[in-house]
Coordinates of C-alpha atoms in Angstrom, one line a residue:
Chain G
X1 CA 0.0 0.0 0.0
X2 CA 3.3 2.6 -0.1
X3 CA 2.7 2.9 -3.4
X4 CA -1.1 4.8 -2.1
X5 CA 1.6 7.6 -0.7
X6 CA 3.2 8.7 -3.5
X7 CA 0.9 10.5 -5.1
X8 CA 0.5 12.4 -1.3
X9 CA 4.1 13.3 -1.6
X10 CA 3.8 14.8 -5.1
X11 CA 0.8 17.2 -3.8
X12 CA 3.0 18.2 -1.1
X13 CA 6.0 19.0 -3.7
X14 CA 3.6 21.3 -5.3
X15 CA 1.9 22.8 -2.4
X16 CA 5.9 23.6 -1.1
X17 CA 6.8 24.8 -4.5
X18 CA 3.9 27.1 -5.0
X19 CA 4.3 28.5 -1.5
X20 CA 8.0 29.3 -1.9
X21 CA 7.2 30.5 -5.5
X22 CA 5.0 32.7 -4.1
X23 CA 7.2 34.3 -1.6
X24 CA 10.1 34.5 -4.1
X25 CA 8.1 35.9 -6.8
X26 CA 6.6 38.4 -4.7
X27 CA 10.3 39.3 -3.6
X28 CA 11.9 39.8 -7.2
X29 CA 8.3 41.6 -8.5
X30 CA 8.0 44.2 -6.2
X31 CA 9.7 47.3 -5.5
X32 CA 11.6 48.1 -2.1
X33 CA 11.8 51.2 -0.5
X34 CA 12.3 51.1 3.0
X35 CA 11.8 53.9 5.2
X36 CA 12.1 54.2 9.1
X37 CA 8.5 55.0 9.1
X38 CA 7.7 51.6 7.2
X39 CA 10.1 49.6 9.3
X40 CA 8.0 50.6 12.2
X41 CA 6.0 48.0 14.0
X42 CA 2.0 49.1 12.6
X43 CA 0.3 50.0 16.4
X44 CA -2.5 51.8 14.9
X45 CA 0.1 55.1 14.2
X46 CA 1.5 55.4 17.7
X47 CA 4.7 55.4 18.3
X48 CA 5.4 51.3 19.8
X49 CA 6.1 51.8 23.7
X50 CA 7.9 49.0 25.0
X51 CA 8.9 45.7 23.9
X52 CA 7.3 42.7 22.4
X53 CA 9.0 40.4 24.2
X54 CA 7.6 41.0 27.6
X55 CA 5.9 38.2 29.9
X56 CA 2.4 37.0 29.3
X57 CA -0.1 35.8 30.5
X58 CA 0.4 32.2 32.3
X59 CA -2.8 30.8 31.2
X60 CA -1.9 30.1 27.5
X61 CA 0.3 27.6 28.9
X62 CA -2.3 26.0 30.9
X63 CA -4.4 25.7 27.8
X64 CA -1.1 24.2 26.2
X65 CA -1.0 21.3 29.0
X66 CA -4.6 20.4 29.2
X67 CA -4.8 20.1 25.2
X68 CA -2.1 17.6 25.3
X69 CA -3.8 15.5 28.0
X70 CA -6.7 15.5 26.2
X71 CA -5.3 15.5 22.9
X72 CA -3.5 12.1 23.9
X73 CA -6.7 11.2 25.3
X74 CA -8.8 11.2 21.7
X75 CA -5.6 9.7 19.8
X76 CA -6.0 6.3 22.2
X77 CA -9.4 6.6 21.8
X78 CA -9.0 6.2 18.3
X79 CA -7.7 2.7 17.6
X80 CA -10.9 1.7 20.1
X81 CA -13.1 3.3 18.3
X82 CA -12.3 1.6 14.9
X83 CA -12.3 -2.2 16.4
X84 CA -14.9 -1.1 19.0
X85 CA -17.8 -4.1 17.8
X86 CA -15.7 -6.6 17.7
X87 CA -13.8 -5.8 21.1
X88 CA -17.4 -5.7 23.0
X89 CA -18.4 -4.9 26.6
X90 CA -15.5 -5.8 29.0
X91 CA -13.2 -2.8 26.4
X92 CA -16.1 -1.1 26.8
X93 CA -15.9 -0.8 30.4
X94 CA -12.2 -0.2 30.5
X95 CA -13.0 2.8 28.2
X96 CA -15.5 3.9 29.9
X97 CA -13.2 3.7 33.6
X98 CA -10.5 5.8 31.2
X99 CA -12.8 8.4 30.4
X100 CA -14.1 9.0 33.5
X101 CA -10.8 8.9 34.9
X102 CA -9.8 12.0 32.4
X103 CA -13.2 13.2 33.5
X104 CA -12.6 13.5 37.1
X105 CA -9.1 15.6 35.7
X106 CA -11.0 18.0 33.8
X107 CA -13.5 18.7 37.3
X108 CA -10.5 19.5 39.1
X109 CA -9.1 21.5 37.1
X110 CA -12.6 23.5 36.5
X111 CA -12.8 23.8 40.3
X112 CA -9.2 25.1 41.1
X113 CA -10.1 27.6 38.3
X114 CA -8.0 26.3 35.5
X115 CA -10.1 26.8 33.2
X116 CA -11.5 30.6 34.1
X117 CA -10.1 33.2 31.6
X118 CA -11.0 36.7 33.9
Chain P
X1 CA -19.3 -10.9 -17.5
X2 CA -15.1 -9.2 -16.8
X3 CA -14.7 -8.2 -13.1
X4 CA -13.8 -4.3 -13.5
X5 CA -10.6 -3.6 -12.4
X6 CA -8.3 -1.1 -10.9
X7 CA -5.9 0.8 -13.4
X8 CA -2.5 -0.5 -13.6
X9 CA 1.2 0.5 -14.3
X10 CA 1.2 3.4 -17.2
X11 CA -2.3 4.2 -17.0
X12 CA -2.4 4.8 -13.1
X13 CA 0.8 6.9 -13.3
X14 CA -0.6 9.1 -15.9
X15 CA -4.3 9.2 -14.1
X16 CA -2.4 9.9 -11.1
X17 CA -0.9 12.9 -12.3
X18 CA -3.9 14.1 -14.2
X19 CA -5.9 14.0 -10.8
X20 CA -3.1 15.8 -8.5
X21 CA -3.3 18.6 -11.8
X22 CA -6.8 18.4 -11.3
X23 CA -7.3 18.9 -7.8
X24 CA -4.4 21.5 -7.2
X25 CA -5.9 23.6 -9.7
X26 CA -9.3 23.7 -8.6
X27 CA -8.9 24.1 -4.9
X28 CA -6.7 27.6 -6.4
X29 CA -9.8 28.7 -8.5
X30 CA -12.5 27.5 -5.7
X31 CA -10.4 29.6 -3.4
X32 CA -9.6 32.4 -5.9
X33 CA -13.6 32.3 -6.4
X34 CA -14.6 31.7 -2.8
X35 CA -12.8 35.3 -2.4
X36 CA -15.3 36.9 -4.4
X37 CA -18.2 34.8 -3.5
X38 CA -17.9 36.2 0.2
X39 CA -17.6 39.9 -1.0
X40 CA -21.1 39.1 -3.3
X41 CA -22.7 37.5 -0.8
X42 CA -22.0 39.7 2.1
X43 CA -22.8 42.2 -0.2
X44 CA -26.1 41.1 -1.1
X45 CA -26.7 40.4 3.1
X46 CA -26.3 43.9 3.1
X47 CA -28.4 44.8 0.4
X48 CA -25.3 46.3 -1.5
X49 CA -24.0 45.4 -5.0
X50 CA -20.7 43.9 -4.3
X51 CA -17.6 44.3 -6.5
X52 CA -19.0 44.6 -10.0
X53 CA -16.2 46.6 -12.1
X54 CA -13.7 44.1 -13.2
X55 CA -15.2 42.2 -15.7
X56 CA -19.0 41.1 -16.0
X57 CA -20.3 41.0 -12.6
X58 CA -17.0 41.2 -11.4
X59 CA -15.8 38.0 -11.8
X60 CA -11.9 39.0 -13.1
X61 CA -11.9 40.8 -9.5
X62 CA -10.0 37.5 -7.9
X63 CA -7.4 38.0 -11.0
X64 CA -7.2 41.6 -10.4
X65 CA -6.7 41.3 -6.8
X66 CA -3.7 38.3 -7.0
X67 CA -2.0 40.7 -10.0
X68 CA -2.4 43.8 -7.5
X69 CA -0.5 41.7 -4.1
X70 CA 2.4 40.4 -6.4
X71 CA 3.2 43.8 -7.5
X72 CA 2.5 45.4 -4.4
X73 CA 5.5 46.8 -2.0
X74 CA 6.5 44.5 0.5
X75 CA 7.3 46.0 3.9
X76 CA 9.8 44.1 6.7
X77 CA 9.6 45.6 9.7
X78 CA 13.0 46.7 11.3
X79 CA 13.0 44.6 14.6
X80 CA 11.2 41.6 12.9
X81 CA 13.0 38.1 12.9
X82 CA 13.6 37.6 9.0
X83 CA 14.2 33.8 8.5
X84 CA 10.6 33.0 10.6
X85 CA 8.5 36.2 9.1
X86 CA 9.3 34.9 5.8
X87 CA 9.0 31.4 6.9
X88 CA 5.3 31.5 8.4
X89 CA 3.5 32.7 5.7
X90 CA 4.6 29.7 3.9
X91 CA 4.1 27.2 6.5
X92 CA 0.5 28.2 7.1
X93 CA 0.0 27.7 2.7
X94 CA 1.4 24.6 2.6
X95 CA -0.7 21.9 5.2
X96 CA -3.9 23.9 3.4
X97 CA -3.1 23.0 0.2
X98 CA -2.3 19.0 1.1
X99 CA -5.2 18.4 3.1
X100 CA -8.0 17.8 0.1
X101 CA -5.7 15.0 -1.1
X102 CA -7.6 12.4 1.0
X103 CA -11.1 13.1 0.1
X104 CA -12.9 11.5 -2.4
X105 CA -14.4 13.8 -4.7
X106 CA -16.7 11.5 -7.1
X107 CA -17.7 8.3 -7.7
X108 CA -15.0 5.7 -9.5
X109 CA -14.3 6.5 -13.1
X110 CA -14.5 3.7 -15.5
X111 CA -12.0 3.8 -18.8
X112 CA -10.7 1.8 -20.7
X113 CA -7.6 0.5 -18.9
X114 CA -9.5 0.2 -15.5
X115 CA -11.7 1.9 -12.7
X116 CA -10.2 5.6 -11.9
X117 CA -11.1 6.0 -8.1
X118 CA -11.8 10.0 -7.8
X119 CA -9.6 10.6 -5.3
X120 CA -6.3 12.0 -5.1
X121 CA -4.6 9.2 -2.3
X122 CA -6.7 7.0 -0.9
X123 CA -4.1 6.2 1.9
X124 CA -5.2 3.7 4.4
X125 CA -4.7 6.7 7.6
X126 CA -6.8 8.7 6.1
X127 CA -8.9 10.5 8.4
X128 CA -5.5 10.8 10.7
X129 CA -3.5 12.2 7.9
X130 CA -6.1 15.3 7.6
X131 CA -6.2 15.8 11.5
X132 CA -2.6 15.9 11.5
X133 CA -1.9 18.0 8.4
X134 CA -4.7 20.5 9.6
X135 CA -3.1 21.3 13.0
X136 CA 0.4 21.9 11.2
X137 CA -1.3 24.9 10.0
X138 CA -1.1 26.6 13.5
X139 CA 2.4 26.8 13.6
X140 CA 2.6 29.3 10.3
X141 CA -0.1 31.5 12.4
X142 CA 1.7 31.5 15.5
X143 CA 5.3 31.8 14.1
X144 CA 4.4 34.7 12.1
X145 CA 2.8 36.1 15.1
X146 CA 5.7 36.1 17.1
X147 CA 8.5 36.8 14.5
X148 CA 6.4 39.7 13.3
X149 CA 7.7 41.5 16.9
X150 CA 4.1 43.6 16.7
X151 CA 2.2 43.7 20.2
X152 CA -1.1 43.3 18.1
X153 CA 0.0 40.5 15.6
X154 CA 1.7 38.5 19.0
X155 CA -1.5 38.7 20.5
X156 CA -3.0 37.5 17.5
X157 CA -1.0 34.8 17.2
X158 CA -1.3 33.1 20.8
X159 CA -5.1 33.7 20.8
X160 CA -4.9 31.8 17.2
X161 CA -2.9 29.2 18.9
X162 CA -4.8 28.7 22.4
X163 CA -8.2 28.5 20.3
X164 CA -6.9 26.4 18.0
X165 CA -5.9 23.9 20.1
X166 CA -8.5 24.3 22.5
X167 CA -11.2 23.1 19.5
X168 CA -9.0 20.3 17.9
X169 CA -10.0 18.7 21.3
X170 CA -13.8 18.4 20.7
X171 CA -13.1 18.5 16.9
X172 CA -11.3 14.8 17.4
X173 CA -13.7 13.7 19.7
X174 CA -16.6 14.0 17.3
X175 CA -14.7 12.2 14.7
X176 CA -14.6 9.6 17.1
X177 CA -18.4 8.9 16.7
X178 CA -17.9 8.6 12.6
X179 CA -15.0 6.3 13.3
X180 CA -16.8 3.9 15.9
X181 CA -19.8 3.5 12.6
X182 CA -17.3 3.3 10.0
X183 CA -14.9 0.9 11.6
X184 CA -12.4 2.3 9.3
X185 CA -10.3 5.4 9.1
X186 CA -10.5 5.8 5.1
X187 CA -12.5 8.6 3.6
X188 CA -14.2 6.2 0.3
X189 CA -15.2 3.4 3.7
X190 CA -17.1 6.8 5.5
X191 CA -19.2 7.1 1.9
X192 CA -19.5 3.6 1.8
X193 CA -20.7 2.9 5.0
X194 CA -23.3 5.4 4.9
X195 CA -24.2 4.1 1.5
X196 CA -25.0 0.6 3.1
X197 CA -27.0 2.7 6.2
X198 CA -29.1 4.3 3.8
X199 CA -28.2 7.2 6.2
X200 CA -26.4 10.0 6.2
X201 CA -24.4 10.4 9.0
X202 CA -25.9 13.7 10.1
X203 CA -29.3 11.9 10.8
X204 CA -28.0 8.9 13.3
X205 CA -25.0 11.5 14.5
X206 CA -26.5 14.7 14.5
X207 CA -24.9 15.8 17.8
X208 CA -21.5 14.9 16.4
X209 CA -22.3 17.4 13.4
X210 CA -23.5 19.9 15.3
X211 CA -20.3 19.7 17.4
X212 CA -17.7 19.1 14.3
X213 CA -19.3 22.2 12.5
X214 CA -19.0 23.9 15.5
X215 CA -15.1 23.1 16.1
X216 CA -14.6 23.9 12.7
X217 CA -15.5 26.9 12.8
X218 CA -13.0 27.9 15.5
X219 CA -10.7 25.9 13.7
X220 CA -10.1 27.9 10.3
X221 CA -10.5 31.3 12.6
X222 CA -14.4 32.2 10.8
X223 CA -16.8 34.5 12.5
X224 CA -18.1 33.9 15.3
X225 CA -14.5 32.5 16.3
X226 CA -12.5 35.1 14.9
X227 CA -10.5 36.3 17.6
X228 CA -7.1 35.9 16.6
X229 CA -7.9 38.9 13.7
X230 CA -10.4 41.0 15.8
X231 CA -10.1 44.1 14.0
X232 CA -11.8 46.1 16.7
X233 CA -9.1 44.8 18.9
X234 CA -5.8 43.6 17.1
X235 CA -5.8 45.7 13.6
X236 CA -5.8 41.9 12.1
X237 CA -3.8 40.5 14.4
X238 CA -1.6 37.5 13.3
X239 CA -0.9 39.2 10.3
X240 CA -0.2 42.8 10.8
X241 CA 2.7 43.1 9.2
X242 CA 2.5 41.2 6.0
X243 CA 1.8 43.0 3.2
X244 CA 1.7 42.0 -0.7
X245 CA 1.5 38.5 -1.7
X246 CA 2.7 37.4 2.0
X247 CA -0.8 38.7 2.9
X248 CA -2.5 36.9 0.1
X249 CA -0.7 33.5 1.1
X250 CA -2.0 34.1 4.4
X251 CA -5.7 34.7 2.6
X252 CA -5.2 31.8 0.3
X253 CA -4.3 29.5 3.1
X254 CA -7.8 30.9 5.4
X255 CA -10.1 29.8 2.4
X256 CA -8.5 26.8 1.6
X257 CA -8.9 25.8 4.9
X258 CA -12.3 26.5 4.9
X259 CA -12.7 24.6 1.9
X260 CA -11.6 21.3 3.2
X261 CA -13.2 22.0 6.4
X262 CA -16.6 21.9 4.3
X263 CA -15.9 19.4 1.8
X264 CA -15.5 17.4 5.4
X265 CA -18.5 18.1 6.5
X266 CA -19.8 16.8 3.5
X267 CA -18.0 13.7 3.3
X268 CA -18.3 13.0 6.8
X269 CA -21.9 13.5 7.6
X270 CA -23.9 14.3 4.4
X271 CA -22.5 11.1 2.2
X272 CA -19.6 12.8 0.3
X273 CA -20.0 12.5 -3.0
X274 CA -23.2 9.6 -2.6
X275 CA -26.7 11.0 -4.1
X276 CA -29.5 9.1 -1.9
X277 CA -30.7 5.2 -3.3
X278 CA -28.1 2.4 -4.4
X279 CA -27.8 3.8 -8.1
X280 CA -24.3 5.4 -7.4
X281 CA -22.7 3.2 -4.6
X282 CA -19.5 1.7 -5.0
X283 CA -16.5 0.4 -3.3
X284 CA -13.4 -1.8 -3.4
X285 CA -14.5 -4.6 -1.4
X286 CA -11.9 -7.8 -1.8
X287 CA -10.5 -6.7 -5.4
X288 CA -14.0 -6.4 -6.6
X289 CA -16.2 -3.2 -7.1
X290 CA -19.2 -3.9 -5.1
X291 CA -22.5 -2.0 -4.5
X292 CA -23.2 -3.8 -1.6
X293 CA -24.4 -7.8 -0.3
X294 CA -27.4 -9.8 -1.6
X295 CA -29.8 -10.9 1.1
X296 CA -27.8 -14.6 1.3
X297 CA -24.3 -12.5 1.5
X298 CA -23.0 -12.8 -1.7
X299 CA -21.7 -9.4 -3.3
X300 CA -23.5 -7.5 -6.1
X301 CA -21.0 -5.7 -8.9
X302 CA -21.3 -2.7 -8.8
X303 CA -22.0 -1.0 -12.8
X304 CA -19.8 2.6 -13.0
X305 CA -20.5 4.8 -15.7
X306 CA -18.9 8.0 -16.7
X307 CA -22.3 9.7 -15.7
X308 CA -22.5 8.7 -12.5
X309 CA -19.3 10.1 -12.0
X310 CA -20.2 13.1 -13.3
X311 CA -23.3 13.7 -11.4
X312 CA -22.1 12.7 -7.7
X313 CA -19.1 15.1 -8.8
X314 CA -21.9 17.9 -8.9
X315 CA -23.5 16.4 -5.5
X316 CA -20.5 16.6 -4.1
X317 CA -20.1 20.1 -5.4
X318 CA -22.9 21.2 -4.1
X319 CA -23.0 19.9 -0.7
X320 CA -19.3 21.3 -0.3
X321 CA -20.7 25.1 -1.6
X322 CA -23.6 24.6 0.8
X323 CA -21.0 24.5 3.8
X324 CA -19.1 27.2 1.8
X325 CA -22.2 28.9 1.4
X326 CA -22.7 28.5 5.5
X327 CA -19.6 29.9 6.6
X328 CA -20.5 33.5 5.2
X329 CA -24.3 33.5 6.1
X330 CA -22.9 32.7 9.4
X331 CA -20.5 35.9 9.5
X332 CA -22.8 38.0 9.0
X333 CA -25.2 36.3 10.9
X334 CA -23.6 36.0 14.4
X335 CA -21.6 38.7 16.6
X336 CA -18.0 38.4 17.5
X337 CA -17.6 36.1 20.7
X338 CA -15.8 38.0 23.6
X339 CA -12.3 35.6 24.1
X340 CA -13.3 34.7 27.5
X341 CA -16.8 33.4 26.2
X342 CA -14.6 31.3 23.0
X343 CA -12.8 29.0 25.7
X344 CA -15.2 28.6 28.3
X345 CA -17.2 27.3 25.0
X346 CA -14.4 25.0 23.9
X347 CA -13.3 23.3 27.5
X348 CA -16.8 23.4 29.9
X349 CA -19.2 22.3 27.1
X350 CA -18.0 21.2 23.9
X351 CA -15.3 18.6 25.5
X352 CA -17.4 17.6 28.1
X353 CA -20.5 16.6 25.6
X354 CA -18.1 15.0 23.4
X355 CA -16.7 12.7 25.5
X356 CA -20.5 12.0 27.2
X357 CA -21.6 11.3 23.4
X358 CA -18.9 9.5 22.3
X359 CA -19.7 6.7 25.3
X360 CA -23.1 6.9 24.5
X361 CA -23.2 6.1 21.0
X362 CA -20.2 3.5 21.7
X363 CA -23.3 2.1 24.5
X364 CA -25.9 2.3 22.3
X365 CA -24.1 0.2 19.2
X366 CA -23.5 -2.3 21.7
X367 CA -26.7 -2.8 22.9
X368 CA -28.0 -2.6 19.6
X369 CA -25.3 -5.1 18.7
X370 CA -26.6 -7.5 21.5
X371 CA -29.8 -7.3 20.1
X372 CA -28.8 -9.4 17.4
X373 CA -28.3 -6.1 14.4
X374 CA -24.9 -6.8 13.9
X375 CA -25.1 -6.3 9.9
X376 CA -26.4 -2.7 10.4
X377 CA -28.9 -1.7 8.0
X378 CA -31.6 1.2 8.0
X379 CA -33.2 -0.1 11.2
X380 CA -29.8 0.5 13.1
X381 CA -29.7 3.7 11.4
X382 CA -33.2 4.7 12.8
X383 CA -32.5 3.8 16.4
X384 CA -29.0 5.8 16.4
X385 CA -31.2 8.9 15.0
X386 CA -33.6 8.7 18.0
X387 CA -31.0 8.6 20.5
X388 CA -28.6 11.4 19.6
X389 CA -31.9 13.0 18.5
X390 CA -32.7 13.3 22.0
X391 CA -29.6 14.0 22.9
X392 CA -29.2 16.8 20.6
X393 CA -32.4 18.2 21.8
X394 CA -31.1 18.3 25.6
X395 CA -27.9 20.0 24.2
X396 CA -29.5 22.6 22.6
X397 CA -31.9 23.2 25.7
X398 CA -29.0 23.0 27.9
X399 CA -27.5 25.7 25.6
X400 CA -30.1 28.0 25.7
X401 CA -30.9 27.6 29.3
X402 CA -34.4 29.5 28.9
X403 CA -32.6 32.6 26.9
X404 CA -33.1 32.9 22.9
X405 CA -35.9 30.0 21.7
X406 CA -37.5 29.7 25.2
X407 CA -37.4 33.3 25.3
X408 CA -38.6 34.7 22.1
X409 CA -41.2 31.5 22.7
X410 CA -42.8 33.4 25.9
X411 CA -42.4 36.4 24.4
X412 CA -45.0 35.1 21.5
X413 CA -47.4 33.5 24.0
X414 CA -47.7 36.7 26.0
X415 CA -48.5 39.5 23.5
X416 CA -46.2 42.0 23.8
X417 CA -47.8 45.2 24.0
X418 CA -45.8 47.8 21.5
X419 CA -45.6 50.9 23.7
X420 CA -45.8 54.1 21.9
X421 CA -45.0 57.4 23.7
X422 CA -47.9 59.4 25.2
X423 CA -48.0 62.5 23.3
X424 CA -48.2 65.7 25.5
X425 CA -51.2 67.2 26.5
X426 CA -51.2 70.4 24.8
X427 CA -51.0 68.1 21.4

């Protein structure tokens, strides 16, 4: 079935060569005249205060951690899902035990306010 | 009578190729085209006329508008990080380009030298590969959001990036359900199998629908999920500071997400390319081209035609420019969440359903299983419709809680008065 992939990795050839055509082509097409005032970062005409690389907010990073809990959590779920007739009730209940488990994880993290944005 | 078979050596080279021609160049002109489509119909939502100069009815406007970005000035902004602003325009093109490659666009093409499946790759991961190549497509967003070194666009970019990830969650799950019926991770097995039901998908797991079309929306960044580019907030965000055909990439890459997002929801809940009754089905079953099992098991040859494959290529058409359709009625439809409101949305009700449906319809095809339906059929079909039909129903109560329907219900029953301001007594 490798043979199925090829034509995959030819789309994705094109898709790269397009992308990079684009970008190039743009580059040698257009004219370039920088000015200070153009090399300024766009903040609605202000003048930028400060720095872009100041500390933010933690809870991205919570957001980062939970998806990959529950990320993980859907990709076992998949192979399950696919045999999931044939494997019957006991996988069932094993499944069910795993979700709930993951379950009980998202609660507590609700409760301890992981989850609240303000 | 010959068993059809599939094409071989020269022949599938050279179909290959035509197909991957094929399919490149129309997602370009469907995007190209999808461009305009949204300034008509947002237009005509606004009882407007819509770019009409360029051409008849405007329809050279997408040419005009790709000709205008490539010869447009390209700014770099001074404190920007070079290799990654250039870098993340290109990475956010590229998965939204490869994604289409694993749908199946039309039923098998008979010729000559052997049946043509309409399909780009039919590669046995199938639903996986677009899951994975999809969520590539935040990195380009995010990158450019942080090499662009502009407070608004690195804004832009995290909000991209926790919202993204946040819906690919419940997004996943309610593939699950799809996956459980299908047994299969293929694309052409999802059309198949719903073939065989006599159902859509979107009858026996409407709650999965409602909670893919959902995700998806969040997913490819469309209104009401369009934080990341809040231009009342973040100019337009992510991509502040691209200019000229960087922009466009970034443009091209938006709609051609939304196009496989809807060509998706098409294949994944309203039958792909399949137009309702047995005269279209067909599928690879055993080195044989089967539309489906006689009553005592054996199969039944399936008979492709060169119509057929032309007329479930306009079905599938359709149904994809229906969802394509969707996505701007719904802009213009529905206000701008507030970002606090997106991921409460994502984490306390759309993963929690998920997971309570997927165990429920994995419970229910058990039982049902038990009960001695194990071939499937229309009857299974019909049971699976009630059950997420009521579950639907309480998820849709639960969501209005007594606000919009219930409301504007009691607001019917009791008669509102329409008060009109006394005039003054010396009137």
């Amino acid at each position: 079935m490798s043979g199925a992939y090829l034509p995959l990795l030819l789309l994705f050839s094109i898709s790269v060569v397009n992308a990079v055509g684009m970008a190039v082509a743009t580059h040698v097409l257009n004219p370039y005249r920088p000015t200070p005032q153009k090399e300024m970062p766009y903040e609605s005409g202000m003048i930028p205060l400060g720095d872009t690389r100041a500390r933010f907010s933690v809870k991205f990073y919570m957001v980062a951690i939970s998806f990959i809990v529950f990320d993980l959590e859907t990709v076992f779920l998949v192979p399950w899902a696919v045999q999931m007739r044939e494997l019957g009730w006991s996988v069932f209940v094993a499944m069910l035990i795993f979700v709930a488990v993951l379950a009980v994880g998202l609660l507590y993290e609700w409760k301890k306010g992981g989850l609240e944005w303000d | 009578m010959e068993t059809l078979q599939p094409v071989t050596g020269l022949a599938l080279i050279l179909s290959s190729a035509a197909k991957i021609g094929a399919v490149f160049t129309t997602v370009m002109l469907v995007v190209a085209y999808t461009t305009l489509a949204e300034r008509k119909v947002s237009a005509w939502l606004q009882d407007r006329v819509g770019p009409n100069r360029v051409g008849p009815f405007g329809l050279f406007q997408p040419l005009a508008d790709g000709l205008k970005n490539i010869l447009k000035e390209e700014t770099y902004p001074a404190r920007a990080a070079r290799l990654f602003f250039i870098l993340g325009p290109m990475l956010a093109l590229i998965p939204a380009l490869v994604t289409f490659a694993v749908i199946p666009f039309a039923a098998p093409l008979p010729t000559p030298w052997g049946v043509v499946d309409m399909i780009v790759a039919d590669v046995p991961i199938g639903i996986l590969f677009i899951l994975a190549f999809s969520s590539l497509g935040v990195f380009g967003v995010v990158l450019s959001g942080w090499a662009s070194n502009n407070k608004y666009a690195f804004l832009g970019g995290l909000r991209a990036s926790a919202q993204m990830v946040s819906y690919e969650v419940a997004l996943g799950l309610s593939l699950i359900t799809v996956l459980m019926l299908t047994g299969n991770v293929t694309l052409t097995r999802v059309v198949w199998e719903q073939q065989q039901m006599g159902f859509w998908f979107v009858f026996p797991l409407s709650l999965a629908f409602i909670l893919f079309v959902i995700s998806a929306f969040a997913e490819t960044n469309r209104l009401p999920f369009d934080m990341p580019e809040a231009e009342s907030e973040l100019v337009t965000g992510y991509h502040t500071e691209y200019s000229a055909m960087k922009f466009s990439m970034f443009f091209i890459a938006e709609y051609a997400h939304m196009l496989t997002a809807s060509a998706l929801m098409a294949t994944l809940f309203l039958g792909g390319w399949d137009i309702p009754g047995p005269w279209d089905d067909a599928f690879w079953y055993q080195g044989q081209l089967i539309k489906g099992f006689a009553a005592d098991g054996s199969v039944l040859l399936a008979a492709p035609s060169v119509l057929k494959t032309l007329v479930t290529l306009v079905a599938f058409a359709l149904k994809t420019g229906f969802f394509l359709f969707f996505y701007i009625w719904v802009r213009w439809s529905l206000p701008r969440f507030r970002y606090d409101q997106v991921m409460a949305l994502g984490w306390k009700v759309m993963l929690p359903v998920a997971l309570g449906y997927v165990m429920l319809v994995a419970g229910t095809m058990l039982v049902l299983d038990e009960l001695g339906m194990r071939s499937g059929g229309f009857a299974y079909g019909l049971v699976l419709t009630a059950v997420s039909m009521m579950a639907t129903v309480g998820f849709v109560v639960f969501l209005d809680r007594g606000r919009t329907i219930a409301g504007a219900a009691a607001q019917r029953a009791q008669k509102v008065e329409i008060k009109t301001i006394p005039s003054p007594a010396g009137d």
